[in-house]
Amino acid sequence: MAPFVVELPLPPRALSPNNSRQARGPFSASTIARRAYREAVGLMVASAVREQRWSAPARASLDLVFGTKREPRWMSSGRYYPRDADNALSAFKPGLDGLADGGALPGDDYRYVASTTVRVTRSEGPWVRVTVREEHA
């Protein structure tokens, strides 16, 4: 089976794990951003799943590439530009949920995702390129 590939927007700045002063709760900026990002990713992934005629495998491996090439200053996008892989993955957690919601994966826990690789590149982007490959047992 050919891999499933989709390019998604970078997560909102409010999802940065380095923002220690962000409020918590059901109406905080980070909670609202998390819900909106998950929903947006789910819709984009569902569209790509239909377009690529993708069928979610029982187990998969994920490759996440965070393209963090900056946009011109006049384009204030409010996106989070991660500098390291662990912060990038943490900010993208609602995106992983959106991948499952959109049908690219049956779920995002250990039963369905065998491995995840994360890479940050400053020469491309701004996007998150997600590649889902079927993992054979």
PDB file of C-alpha atoms in Angstrom:
ATOM      1  CA  MET A   1       0.000   0.000   0.000  1.00  0.00           C
ATOM      2  CA  ALA A   2       1.352   3.431  -0.930  1.00  0.00           C
ATOM      3  CA  PRO A   3       1.886   5.830   1.998  1.00  0.00           C
ATOM      4  CA  PHE A   4      -0.614   8.524   2.880  1.00  0.00           C
ATOM      5  CA  VAL A   5       0.939  12.018   2.701  1.00  0.00           C
ATOM      6  CA  VAL A   6      -0.686  15.314   3.671  1.00  0.00           C
ATOM      7  CA  GLU A   7       0.650  18.806   4.375  1.00  0.00           C
ATOM      8  CA  LEU A   8      -1.042  20.625   7.240  1.00  0.00           C
ATOM      9  CA  PRO A   9      -0.632  24.093   8.736  1.00  0.00           C
ATOM     10  CA  LEU A  10       1.714  24.548  11.672  1.00  0.00           C
ATOM     11  CA  PRO A  11      -0.038  24.490  15.063  1.00  0.00           C
ATOM     12  CA  PRO A  12      -1.194  27.797  16.570  1.00  0.00           C
ATOM     13  CA  ARG A  13       1.269  29.633  18.819  1.00  0.00           C
ATOM     14  CA  ALA A  14      -1.085  29.055  21.782  1.00  0.00           C
ATOM     15  CA  LEU A  15      -0.187  25.325  21.664  1.00  0.00           C
ATOM     16  CA  SER A  16       3.517  25.935  22.325  1.00  0.00           C
ATOM     17  CA  PRO A  17       4.627  23.932  25.376  1.00  0.00           C
ATOM     18  CA  ASN A  18       7.088  26.755  26.167  1.00  0.00           C
ATOM     19  CA  ASN A  19       4.273  29.187  26.905  1.00  0.00           C
ATOM     20  CA  SER A  20       4.163  28.532  30.674  1.00  0.00           C
ATOM     21  CA  ARG A  21       1.941  31.535  31.436  1.00  0.00           C
ATOM     22  CA  GLN A  22      -1.013  30.297  29.409  1.00  0.00           C
ATOM     23  CA  ALA A  23      -4.222  29.852  31.332  1.00  0.00           C
ATOM     24  CA  ARG A  24      -5.902  26.458  31.657  1.00  0.00           C
ATOM     25  CA  GLY A  25      -9.595  25.707  31.601  1.00  0.00           C
ATOM     26  CA  PRO A  26     -12.475  25.162  29.178  1.00  0.00           C
ATOM     27  CA  PHE A  27     -12.434  28.726  27.798  1.00  0.00           C
ATOM     28  CA  SER A  28      -8.693  29.483  27.789  1.00  0.00           C
ATOM     29  CA  ALA A  29      -6.940  30.507  24.574  1.00  0.00           C
ATOM     30  CA  SER A  30      -4.971  27.243  24.475  1.00  0.00           C
ATOM     31  CA  THR A  31      -8.100  25.101  24.878  1.00  0.00           C
ATOM     32  CA  ILE A  32      -9.943  27.001  22.166  1.00  0.00           C
ATOM     33  CA  ALA A  33      -6.891  26.774  19.865  1.00  0.00           C
ATOM     34  CA  ARG A  34      -6.520  23.045  20.588  1.00  0.00           C
ATOM     35  CA  ARG A  35     -10.147  22.336  19.652  1.00  0.00           C
ATOM     36  CA  ALA A  36     -10.035  24.497  16.528  1.00  0.00           C
ATOM     37  CA  TYR A  37      -6.742  22.976  15.316  1.00  0.00           C
ATOM     38  CA  ARG A  38      -7.969  19.409  15.882  1.00  0.00           C
ATOM     39  CA  GLU A  39     -11.154  20.124  13.950  1.00  0.00           C
ATOM     40  CA  ALA A  40      -9.324  21.860  11.077  1.00  0.00           C
ATOM     41  CA  VAL A  41      -6.792  19.026  10.762  1.00  0.00           C
ATOM     42  CA  GLY A  42      -9.594  16.452  10.860  1.00  0.00           C
ATOM     43  CA  LEU A  43     -11.398  18.165   7.985  1.00  0.00           C
ATOM     44  CA  MET A  44      -8.217  18.520   5.880  1.00  0.00           C
ATOM     45  CA  VAL A  45      -7.242  14.905   6.520  1.00  0.00           C
ATOM     46  CA  ALA A  46     -10.755  13.612   5.698  1.00  0.00           C
ATOM     47  CA  SER A  47     -10.571  15.429   2.364  1.00  0.00           C
ATOM     48  CA  ALA A  48      -7.111  14.002   1.625  1.00  0.00           C
ATOM     49  CA  VAL A  49      -8.239  10.491   2.668  1.00  0.00           C
ATOM     50  CA  ARG A  50     -11.062  10.655   0.096  1.00  0.00           C
ATOM     51  CA  GLU A  51      -8.813  12.146  -2.577  1.00  0.00           C
ATOM     52  CA  GLN A  52      -6.067   9.539  -2.094  1.00  0.00           C
ATOM     53  CA  ARG A  53      -8.541   6.683  -1.488  1.00  0.00           C
ATOM     54  CA  TRP A  54      -6.701   5.843   1.708  1.00  0.00           C
ATOM     55  CA  SER A  55      -7.808   3.051   4.001  1.00  0.00           C
ATOM     56  CA  ALA A  56      -6.483   3.328   7.567  1.00  0.00           C
ATOM     57  CA  PRO A  57      -4.173   0.394   8.387  1.00  0.00           C
ATOM     58  CA  ALA A  58      -4.487  -1.626  11.603  1.00  0.00           C
ATOM     59  CA  ARG A  59      -1.004  -0.387  12.654  1.00  0.00           C
ATOM     60  CA  ALA A  60       1.005   2.434  11.180  1.00  0.00           C
ATOM     61  CA  SER A  61       4.255   4.338  11.440  1.00  0.00           C
ATOM     62  CA  LEU A  62       4.217   8.135  11.297  1.00  0.00           C
ATOM     63  CA  ASP A  63       6.783  10.537   9.893  1.00  0.00           C
ATOM     64  CA  LEU A  64       6.238  14.163  10.916  1.00  0.00           C
ATOM     65  CA  VAL A  65       8.334  16.863   9.251  1.00  0.00           C
ATOM     66  CA  PHE A  66       7.889  20.384  10.588  1.00  0.00           C
ATOM     67  CA  GLY A  67       8.834  22.892   7.921  1.00  0.00           C
ATOM     68  CA  THR A  68       9.528  26.083   9.844  1.00  0.00           C
ATOM     69  CA  LYS A  69      10.724  28.421   7.123  1.00  0.00           C
ATOM     70  CA  ARG A  70       9.515  31.855   8.220  1.00  0.00           C
ATOM     71  CA  GLU A  71       6.930  33.821   6.322  1.00  0.00           C
ATOM     72  CA  PRO A  72       7.551  37.499   5.595  1.00  0.00           C
ATOM     73  CA  ARG A  73       6.988  39.718   8.644  1.00  0.00           C
ATOM     74  CA  TRP A  74       3.921  41.358   7.124  1.00  0.00           C
ATOM     75  CA  MET A  75       2.208  37.939   7.144  1.00  0.00           C
ATOM     76  CA  SER A  76       1.521  37.592  10.860  1.00  0.00           C
ATOM     77  CA  SER A  77       0.093  34.075  10.886  1.00  0.00           C
ATOM     78  CA  GLY A  78       0.055  33.378  14.635  1.00  0.00           C
ATOM     79  CA  ARG A  79       1.649  29.983  14.012  1.00  0.00           C
ATOM     80  CA  TYR A  80       4.121  28.213  16.304  1.00  0.00           C
ATOM     81  CA  TYR A  81       7.541  27.678  14.727  1.00  0.00           C
ATOM     82  CA  PRO A  82       9.133  24.909  16.837  1.00  0.00           C
ATOM     83  CA  ARG A  83      12.898  24.734  17.156  1.00  0.00           C
ATOM     84  CA  ASP A  84      13.198  21.177  18.462  1.00  0.00           C
ATOM     85  CA  ALA A  85      11.435  17.879  17.870  1.00  0.00           C
ATOM     86  CA  ASP A  86       9.973  17.266  21.334  1.00  0.00           C
ATOM     87  CA  ASN A  87       8.248  20.670  21.468  1.00  0.00           C
ATOM     88  CA  ALA A  88       7.027  20.216  17.904  1.00  0.00           C
ATOM     89  CA  LEU A  89       5.427  16.874  18.745  1.00  0.00           C
ATOM     90  CA  SER A  90       3.857  18.283  21.915  1.00  0.00           C
ATOM     91  CA  ALA A  91       2.293  21.210  20.029  1.00  0.00           C
ATOM     92  CA  PHE A  92       1.028  18.830  17.320  1.00  0.00           C
ATOM     93  CA  LYS A  93      -0.894  16.520  19.722  1.00  0.00           C
ATOM     94  CA  PRO A  94      -4.289  17.948  18.643  1.00  0.00           C
ATOM     95  CA  GLY A  95      -3.125  17.328  15.059  1.00  0.00           C
ATOM     96  CA  LEU A  96      -2.574  13.641  15.864  1.00  0.00           C
ATOM     97  CA  ASP A  97      -6.113  13.507  17.215  1.00  0.00           C
ATOM     98  CA  GLY A  98      -7.272  15.179  13.984  1.00  0.00           C
ATOM     99  CA  LEU A  99      -5.485  12.487  11.945  1.00  0.00           C
ATOM    100  CA  ALA A 100      -7.576   9.868  13.714  1.00  0.00           C
ATOM    101  CA  ASP A 101     -10.753  11.957  13.437  1.00  0.00           C
ATOM    102  CA  GLY A 102     -10.179  12.383   9.688  1.00  0.00           C
ATOM    103  CA  GLY A 103      -9.717   8.649   9.060  1.00  0.00           C
ATOM    104  CA  ALA A 104      -5.977   8.436   8.353  1.00  0.00           C
ATOM    105  CA  LEU A 105      -5.513   6.308  11.488  1.00  0.00           C
ATOM    106  CA  PRO A 106      -7.924   4.159  13.504  1.00  0.00           C
ATOM    107  CA  GLY A 107      -6.561   5.823  16.675  1.00  0.00           C
ATOM    108  CA  ASP A 108      -3.437   7.526  17.958  1.00  0.00           C
ATOM    109  CA  ASP A 109      -2.375   5.286  20.853  1.00  0.00           C
ATOM    110  CA  TYR A 110       0.167   2.447  21.040  1.00  0.00           C
ATOM    111  CA  ARG A 111      -2.259  -0.106  19.573  1.00  0.00           C
ATOM    112  CA  TYR A 112      -2.384   1.747  16.246  1.00  0.00           C
ATOM    113  CA  VAL A 113       0.870   3.713  15.975  1.00  0.00           C
ATOM    114  CA  ALA A 114       3.983   1.535  16.050  1.00  0.00           C
ATOM    115  CA  SER A 115       6.532   4.342  15.690  1.00  0.00           C
ATOM    116  CA  THR A 116       6.760   8.078  15.155  1.00  0.00           C
ATOM    117  CA  THR A 117       9.696  10.011  13.747  1.00  0.00           C
ATOM    118  CA  VAL A 118       9.854  13.780  14.073  1.00  0.00           C
ATOM    119  CA  ARG A 119      12.107  16.158  12.171  1.00  0.00           C
ATOM    120  CA  VAL A 120      12.301  19.943  12.091  1.00  0.00           C
ATOM    121  CA  THR A 121      13.655  21.710   9.007  1.00  0.00           C
ATOM    122  CA  ARG A 122      14.145  25.444   8.616  1.00  0.00           C
ATOM    123  CA  SER A 123      14.613  25.327   4.827  1.00  0.00           C
ATOM    124  CA  GLU A 124      11.019  24.450   3.860  1.00  0.00           C
ATOM    125  CA  GLY A 125       7.507  25.267   4.961  1.00  0.00           C
ATOM    126  CA  PRO A 126       5.624  26.572   6.802  1.00  0.00           C
ATOM    127  CA  TRP A 127       3.720  23.303   7.223  1.00  0.00           C
ATOM    128  CA  VAL A 128       3.666  19.912   8.900  1.00  0.00           C
ATOM    129  CA  ARG A 129       4.109  17.114   6.376  1.00  0.00           C
ATOM    130  CA  VAL A 130       2.593  13.905   7.722  1.00  0.00           C
ATOM    131  CA  THR A 131       3.395  10.532   6.149  1.00  0.00           C
ATOM    132  CA  VAL A 132       1.470   7.467   7.343  1.00  0.00           C
ATOM    133  CA  ARG A 133       2.852   4.057   6.361  1.00  0.00           C
ATOM    134  CA  GLU A 134       1.321   0.675   7.009  1.00  0.00           C
ATOM    135  CA  GLU A 135       3.319  -1.217   9.644  1.00  0.00           C
ATOM    136  CA  HIS A 136       3.496  -4.961   9.123  1.00  0.00           C
ATOM    137  CA  ALA A 137       3.476  -7.135  12.258  1.00  0.00           C
TER     138      ALA A 137
END
